[in-house]
Coordinates of C-alpha atoms in Angstrom, one line a residue:
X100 CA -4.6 174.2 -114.1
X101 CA -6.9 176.4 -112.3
X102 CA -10.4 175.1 -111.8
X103 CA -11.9 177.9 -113.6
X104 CA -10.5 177.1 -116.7
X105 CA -11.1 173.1 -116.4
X106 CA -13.7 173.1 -119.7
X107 CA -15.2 175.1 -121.9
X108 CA -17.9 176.6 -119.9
X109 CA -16.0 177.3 -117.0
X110 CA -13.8 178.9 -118.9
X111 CA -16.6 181.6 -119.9
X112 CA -17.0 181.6 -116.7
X113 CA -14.0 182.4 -115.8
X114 CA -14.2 185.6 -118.0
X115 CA -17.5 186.7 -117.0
X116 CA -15.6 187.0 -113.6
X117 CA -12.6 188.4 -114.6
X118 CA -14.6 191.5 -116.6
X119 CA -16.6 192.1 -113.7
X120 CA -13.3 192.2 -111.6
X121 CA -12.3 194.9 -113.3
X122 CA -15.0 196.4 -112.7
X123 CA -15.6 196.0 -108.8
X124 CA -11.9 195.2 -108.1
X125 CA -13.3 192.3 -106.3
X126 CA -11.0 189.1 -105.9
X127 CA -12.0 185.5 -106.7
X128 CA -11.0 183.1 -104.1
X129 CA -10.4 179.5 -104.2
X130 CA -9.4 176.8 -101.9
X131 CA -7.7 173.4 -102.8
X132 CA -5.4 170.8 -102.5
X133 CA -2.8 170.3 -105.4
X134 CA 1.1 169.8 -105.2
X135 CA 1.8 171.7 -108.2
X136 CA 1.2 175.7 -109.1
X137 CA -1.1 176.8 -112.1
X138 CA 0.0 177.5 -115.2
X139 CA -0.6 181.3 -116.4
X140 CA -1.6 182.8 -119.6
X141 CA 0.5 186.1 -120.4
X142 CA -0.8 189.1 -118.6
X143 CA 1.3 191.6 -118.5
X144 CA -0.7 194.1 -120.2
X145 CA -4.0 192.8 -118.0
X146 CA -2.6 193.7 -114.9
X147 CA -4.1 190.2 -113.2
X148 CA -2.0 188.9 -110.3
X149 CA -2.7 185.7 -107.9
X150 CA -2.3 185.2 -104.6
X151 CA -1.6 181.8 -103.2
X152 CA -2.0 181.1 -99.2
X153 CA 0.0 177.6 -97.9
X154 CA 0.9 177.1 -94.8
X155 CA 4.4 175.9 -95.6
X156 CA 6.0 175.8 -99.3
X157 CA 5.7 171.9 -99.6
X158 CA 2.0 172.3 -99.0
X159 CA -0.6 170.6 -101.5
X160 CA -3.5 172.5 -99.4
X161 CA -3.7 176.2 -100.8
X162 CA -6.4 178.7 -101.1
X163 CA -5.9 180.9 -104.1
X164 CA -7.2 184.1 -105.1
X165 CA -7.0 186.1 -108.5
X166 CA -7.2 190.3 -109.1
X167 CA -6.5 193.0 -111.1
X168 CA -4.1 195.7 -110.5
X169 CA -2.3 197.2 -113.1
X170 CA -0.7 200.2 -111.0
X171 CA 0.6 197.1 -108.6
X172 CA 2.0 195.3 -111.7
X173 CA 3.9 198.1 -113.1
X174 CA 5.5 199.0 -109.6
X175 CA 6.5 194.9 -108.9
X176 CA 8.2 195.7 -112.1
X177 CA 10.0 199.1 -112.1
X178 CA 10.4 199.5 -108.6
X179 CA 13.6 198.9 -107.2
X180 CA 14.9 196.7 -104.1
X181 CA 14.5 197.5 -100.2
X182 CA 15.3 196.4 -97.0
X183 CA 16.2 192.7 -96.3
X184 CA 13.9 190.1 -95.1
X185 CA 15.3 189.2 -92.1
X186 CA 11.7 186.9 -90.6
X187 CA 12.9 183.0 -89.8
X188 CA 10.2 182.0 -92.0
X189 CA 9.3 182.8 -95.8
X190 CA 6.3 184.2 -96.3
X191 CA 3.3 182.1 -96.3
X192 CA 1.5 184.1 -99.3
X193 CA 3.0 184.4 -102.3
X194 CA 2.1 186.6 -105.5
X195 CA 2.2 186.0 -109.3
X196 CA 1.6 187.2 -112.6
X197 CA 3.2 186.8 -116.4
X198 CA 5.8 189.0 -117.6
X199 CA 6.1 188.4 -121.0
X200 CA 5.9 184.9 -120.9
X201 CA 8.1 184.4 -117.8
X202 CA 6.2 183.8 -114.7
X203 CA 7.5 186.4 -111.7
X204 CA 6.9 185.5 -108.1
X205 CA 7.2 187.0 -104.8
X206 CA 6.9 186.5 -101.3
X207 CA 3.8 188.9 -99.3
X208 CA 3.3 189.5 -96.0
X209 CA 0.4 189.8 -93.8
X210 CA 1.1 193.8 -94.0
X211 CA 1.1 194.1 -97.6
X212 CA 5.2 193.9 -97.9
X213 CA 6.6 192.2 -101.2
X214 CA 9.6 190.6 -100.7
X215 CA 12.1 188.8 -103.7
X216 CA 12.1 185.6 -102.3
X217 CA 15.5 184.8 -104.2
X218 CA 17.3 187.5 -103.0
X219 CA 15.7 188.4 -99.4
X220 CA 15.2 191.9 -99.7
X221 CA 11.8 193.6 -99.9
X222 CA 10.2 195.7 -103.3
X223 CA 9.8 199.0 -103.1
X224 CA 5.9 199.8 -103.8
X225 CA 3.6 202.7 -102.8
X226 CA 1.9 202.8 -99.8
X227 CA -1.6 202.9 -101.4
X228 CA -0.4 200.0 -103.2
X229 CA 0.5 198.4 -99.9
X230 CA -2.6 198.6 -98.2
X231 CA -4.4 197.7 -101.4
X232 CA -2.2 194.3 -101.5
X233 CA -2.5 193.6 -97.2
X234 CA -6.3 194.1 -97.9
X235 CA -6.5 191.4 -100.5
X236 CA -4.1 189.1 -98.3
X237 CA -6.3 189.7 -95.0
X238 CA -9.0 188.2 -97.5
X239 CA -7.5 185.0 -98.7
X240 CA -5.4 184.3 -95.3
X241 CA -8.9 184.4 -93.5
X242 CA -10.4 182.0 -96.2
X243 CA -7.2 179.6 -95.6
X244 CA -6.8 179.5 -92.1
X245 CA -8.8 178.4 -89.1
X246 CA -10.8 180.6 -86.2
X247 CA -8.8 180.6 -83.4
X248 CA -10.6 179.6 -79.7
X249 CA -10.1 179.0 -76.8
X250 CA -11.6 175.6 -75.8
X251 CA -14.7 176.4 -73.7
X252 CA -16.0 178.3 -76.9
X253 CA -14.6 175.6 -79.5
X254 CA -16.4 173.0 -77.4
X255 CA -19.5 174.9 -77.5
X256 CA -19.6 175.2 -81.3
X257 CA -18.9 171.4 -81.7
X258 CA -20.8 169.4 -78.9
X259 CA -20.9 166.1 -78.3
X260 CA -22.3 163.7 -80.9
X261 CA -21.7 166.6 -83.6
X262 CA -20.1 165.3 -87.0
X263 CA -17.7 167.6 -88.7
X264 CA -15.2 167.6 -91.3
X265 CA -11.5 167.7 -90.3
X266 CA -8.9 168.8 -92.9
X267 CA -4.6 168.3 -92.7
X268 CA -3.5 171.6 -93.9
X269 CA -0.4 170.4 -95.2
X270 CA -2.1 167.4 -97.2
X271 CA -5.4 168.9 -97.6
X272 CA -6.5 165.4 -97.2
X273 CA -10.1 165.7 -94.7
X274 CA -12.1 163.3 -93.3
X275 CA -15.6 162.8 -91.3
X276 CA -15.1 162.4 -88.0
X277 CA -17.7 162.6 -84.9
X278 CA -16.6 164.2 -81.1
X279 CA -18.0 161.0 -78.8
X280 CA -16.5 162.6 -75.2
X281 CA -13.8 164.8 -74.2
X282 CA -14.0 167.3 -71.4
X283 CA -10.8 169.1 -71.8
X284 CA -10.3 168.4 -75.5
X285 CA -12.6 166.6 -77.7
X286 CA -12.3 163.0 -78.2
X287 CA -13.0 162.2 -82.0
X288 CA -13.6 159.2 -84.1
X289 CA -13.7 158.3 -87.9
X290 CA -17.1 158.1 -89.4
X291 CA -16.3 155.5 -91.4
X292 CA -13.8 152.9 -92.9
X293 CA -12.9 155.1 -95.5
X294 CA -12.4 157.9 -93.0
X295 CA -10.3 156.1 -90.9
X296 CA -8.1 154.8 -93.7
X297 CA -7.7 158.7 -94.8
X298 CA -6.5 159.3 -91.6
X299 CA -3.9 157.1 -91.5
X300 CA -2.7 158.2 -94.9
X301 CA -2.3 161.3 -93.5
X302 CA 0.1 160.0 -91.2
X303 CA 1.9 157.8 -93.9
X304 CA 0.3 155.0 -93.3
X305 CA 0.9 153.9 -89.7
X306 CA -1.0 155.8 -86.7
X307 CA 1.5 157.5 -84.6
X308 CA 0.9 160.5 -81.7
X309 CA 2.4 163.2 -84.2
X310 CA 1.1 166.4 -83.8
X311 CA -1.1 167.5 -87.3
X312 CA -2.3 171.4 -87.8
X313 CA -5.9 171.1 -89.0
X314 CA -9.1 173.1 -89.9
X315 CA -12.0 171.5 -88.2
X316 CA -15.3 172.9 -90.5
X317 CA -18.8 172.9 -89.1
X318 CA -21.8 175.0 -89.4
X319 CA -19.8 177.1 -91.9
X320 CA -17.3 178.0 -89.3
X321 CA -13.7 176.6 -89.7
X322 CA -11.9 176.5 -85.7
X323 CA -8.0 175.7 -85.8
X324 CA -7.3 172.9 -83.9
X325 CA -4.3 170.2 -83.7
X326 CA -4.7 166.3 -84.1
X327 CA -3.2 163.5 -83.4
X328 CA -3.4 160.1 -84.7
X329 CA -3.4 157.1 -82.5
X330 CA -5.9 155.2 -81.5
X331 CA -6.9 154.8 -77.9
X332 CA -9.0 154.4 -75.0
X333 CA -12.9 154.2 -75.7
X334 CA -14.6 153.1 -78.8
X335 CA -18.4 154.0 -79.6
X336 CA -18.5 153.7 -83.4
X337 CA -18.5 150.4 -84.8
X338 CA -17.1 148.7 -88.1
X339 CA -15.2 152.5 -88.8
X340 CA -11.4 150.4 -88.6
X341 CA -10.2 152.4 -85.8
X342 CA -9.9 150.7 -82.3
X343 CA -10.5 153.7 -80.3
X344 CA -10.7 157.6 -80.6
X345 CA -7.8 160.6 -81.3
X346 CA -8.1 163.7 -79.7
X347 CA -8.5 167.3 -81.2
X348 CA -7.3 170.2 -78.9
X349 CA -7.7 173.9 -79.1
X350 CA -6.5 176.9 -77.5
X351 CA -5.8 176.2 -74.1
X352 CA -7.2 173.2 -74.0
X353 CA -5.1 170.3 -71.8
X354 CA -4.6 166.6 -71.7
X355 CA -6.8 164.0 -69.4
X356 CA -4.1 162.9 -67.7
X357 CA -2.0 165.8 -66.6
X358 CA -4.3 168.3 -67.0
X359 CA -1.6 169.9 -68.2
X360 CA -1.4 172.1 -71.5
X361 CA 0.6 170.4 -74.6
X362 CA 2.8 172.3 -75.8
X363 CA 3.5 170.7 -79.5
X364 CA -0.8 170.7 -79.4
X365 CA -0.4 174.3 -79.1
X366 CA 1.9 175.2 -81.7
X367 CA -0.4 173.2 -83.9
X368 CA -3.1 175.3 -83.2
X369 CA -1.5 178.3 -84.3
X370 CA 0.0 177.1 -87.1
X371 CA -3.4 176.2 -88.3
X372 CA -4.6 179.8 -87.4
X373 CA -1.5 181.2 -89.8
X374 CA -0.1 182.4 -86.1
X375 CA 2.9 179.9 -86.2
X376 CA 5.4 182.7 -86.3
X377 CA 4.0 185.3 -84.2
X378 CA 3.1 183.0 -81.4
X379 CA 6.8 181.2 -81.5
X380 CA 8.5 184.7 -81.2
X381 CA 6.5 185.7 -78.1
X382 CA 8.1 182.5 -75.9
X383 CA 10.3 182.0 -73.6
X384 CA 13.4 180.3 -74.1
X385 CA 12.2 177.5 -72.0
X386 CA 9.3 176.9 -74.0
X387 CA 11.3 177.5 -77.6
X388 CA 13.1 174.5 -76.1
X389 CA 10.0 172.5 -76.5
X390 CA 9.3 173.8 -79.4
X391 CA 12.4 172.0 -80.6
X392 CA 12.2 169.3 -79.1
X393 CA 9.0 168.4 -80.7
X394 CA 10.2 169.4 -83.9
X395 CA 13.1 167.0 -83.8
X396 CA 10.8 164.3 -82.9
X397 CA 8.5 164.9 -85.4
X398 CA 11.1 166.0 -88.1
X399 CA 9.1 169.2 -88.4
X400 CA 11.9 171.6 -90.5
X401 CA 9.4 174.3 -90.8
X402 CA 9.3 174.3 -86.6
X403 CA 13.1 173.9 -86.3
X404 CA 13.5 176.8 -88.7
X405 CA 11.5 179.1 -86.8
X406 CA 12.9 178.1 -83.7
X407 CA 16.3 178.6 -85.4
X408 CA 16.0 181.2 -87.8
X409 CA 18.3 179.1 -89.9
X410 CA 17.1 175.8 -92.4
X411 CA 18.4 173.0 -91.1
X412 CA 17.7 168.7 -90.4
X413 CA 17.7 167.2 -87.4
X414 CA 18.5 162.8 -88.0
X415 CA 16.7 161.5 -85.2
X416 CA 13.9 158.7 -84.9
X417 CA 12.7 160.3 -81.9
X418 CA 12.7 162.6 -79.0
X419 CA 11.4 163.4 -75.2
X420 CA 12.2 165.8 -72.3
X421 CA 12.5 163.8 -69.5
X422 CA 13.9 166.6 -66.6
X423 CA 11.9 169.5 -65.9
X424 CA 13.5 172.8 -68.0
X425 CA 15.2 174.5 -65.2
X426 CA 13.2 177.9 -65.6
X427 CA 15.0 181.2 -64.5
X428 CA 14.2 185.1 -65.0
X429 CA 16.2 186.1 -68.2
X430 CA 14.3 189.2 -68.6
X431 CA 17.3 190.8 -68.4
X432 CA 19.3 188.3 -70.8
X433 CA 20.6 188.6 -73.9
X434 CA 22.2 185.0 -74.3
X435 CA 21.0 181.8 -72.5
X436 CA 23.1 178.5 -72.2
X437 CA 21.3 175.3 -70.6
X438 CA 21.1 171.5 -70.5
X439 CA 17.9 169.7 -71.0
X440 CA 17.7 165.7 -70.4
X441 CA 16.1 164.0 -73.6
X442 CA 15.2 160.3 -73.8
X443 CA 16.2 159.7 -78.1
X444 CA 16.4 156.9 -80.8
X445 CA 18.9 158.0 -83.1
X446 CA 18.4 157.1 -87.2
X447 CA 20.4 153.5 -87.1
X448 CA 19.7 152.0 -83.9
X449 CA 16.4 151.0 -82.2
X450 CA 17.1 151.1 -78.9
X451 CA 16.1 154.2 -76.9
X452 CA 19.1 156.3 -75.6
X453 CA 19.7 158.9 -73.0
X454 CA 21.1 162.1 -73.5
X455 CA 22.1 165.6 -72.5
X456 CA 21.1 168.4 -75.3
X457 CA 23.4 171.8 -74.9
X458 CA 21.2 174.2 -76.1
X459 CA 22.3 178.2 -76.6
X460 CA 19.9 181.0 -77.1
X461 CA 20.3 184.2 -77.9
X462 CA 18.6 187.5 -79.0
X463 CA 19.3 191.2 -80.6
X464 CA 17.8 193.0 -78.2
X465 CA 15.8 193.0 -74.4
X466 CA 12.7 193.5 -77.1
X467 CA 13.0 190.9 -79.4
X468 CA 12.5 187.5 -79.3
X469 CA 14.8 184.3 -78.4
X470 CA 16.5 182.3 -80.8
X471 CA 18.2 178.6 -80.6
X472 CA 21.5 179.6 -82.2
X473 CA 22.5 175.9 -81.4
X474 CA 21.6 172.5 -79.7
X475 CA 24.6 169.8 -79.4
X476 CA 23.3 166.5 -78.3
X477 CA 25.8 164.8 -76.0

């Protein structure tokens, strides 16, 4: 149920809000962690829709926001089917309200563009409808999602010794943790026992190096950032359970050892920022590769999808690049074929194997962006 209609007295509340929506058009906004959607009251005749922000459909971390538009409501209904969604990834907003009963939902994109997520084709609305429904998402996507920064400025608002609140976007599980060193990324440790242990739940109970999208909140500013979790190296809090720190990067920011930038840190990042697709379809096909390759050994299937464009699983335990990608000018390119070198532990056996993955890319056009049509491990 929503939270504003958890008792009595919030559920005044709730109404007190709701008049003076009408009134100002304003939207209520709220952000949680659940792994089921609210239940709606019939409002058909109301005209009061919700938004929902998540960064992938299986996410129990949403932000959620409810408004009133009755000319929107009539259009979602009597307007007719357009052009098909063609984007390798749903839509991460979606939009609801009662139609007699029977809860309709659809798909929104950052510009304002409804799409039927059952059949893949966009709803025809007006364009002062349109910019009406981008302006409420811009709202509730900036309230979801995480300041982007590049490191020098994300190290600036959280200095060393500065305590923060770090939060999986996918769980919405968030712990206290403190930055204790870190020159090229922070270095971060658990508060606490109990922030330790939610840490590892987040990871399913084992630490592992697996890349994590999170919101990292301080000062009432919210920076995307991408986690591990594994401890290592240096300790400096004691009795907190964790032998060591995990390390937070940021835009640009690299490792110690290589000084070099991680590429599944950086996807993280953006995902976190709600950038995951627009900063996936501006690489290059070498760097799509390691896109996939961190996807497959992470079993990511949102990142193998938008490398992909197609849903699909990938059985392995895990996987590494071991030869450099052999890098080329394909600028002029409209399909790519090339062998990367992978170390990989298949599902069944333990032992570490290696192999040879064929991969073949391809695109529409000089102007649009790569895609992995396949990858055959050898």
């Amino acid at each position: 149920m929503h939270p504003f209609r958890a008792n009595s007295l919030l559920r005044k509340l709730f109404c007190t809000l709701l008049i003076t929506n009408l009134l100002t058009a304003a939207a209520s906004i709220n952000t949680q962690a659940h792994g089921s959607m609210p239940q709606f009251e019939e409002t058909s005749s109301s005209g009061e829709l919700q938004l929902v922000v998540k960064v992938s459909p299986h996410a129990a971390y949403q932000t959620e926001a409810i408004f009133v538009d009755k000319k929107l409501q009539r259009e979602l209904v009597d307007g007719g089917t357009g052009a098909p969604f063609v984007a390798p990834l749903p839509p991460d907003t979606t939009l609801s309200f009662d139609k007699k009963g029977v809860q309709q939902r659809y798909g929104v994109t950052p510009n304002g563009e409804v799409v039927d997520l059952s059949a893949g084709l966009t709803i025809n609305i007006s364009s002062t409808s349109q910019e009406s429904l981008r302006s409420q998402v811009q709202v509730v996507r900036a309230r979801h999602y995480g300041e982007i920064l590049p490191w020098e400025e994300a190290s600036e608002v959280l200095p060393k010794y500065s305590k923060f609140t770090i939060v999986d976007v996918e769980s919405g599980l968030s712990f206290e943790g403190q930055r204790r060193a870190g020159s090229h990324h922070a270095d971060v440790q658990p508060l606490t026992k109990s922030d330790s242990a939610t840490l590892k739940t987040i990871y399913g109970g084992a630490w592992s190096w697996d890349r994590k999208a999170v919101l990292v909140k301080l000062n009432g500013r919210t920076l995307a950032g991408s986690m591990h979790g594994m401890p290592h190296g240096g300790d400096g809090i004691p009795g907190n359970d964790f032998n060591g720190h995990f390390c937070i990067h940021f835009l640009g920011s690299v490792t110690h050892g290589s000084r070099s930038v991680d590429p599944a840190h950086q996807v993280m990042v953006h995902r976190a920022a709600g950038l995951l697709t627009e900063y996936i379809s501006k690489l290059s096909p070498w760097a799509l590769i390691d896109v996939w390759i961190s996807a497959a050994n992470q079993g990511d299937l949102q990142l193998l999808q938008v490398t992909t464009g197609q849903e699909q699983a990938l059985h392995v335990r895990s996987m590494r690049r071991l030869s450099k990608l052999p890098e080329r000018d394909v600028s002029q390119l409209l399909q790519l074929d090339t062998a990367v070198n992978v170390s990989a532990t298949p599902v069944r056996p333990s032992a570490v194997v290696n192999r040879r993955v064929l991969f073949h890319l391809e695109r529409a056009s000089l102007n649009e962006r790569w895609y992995i049509r396949s990858a055959v491990i050898q």
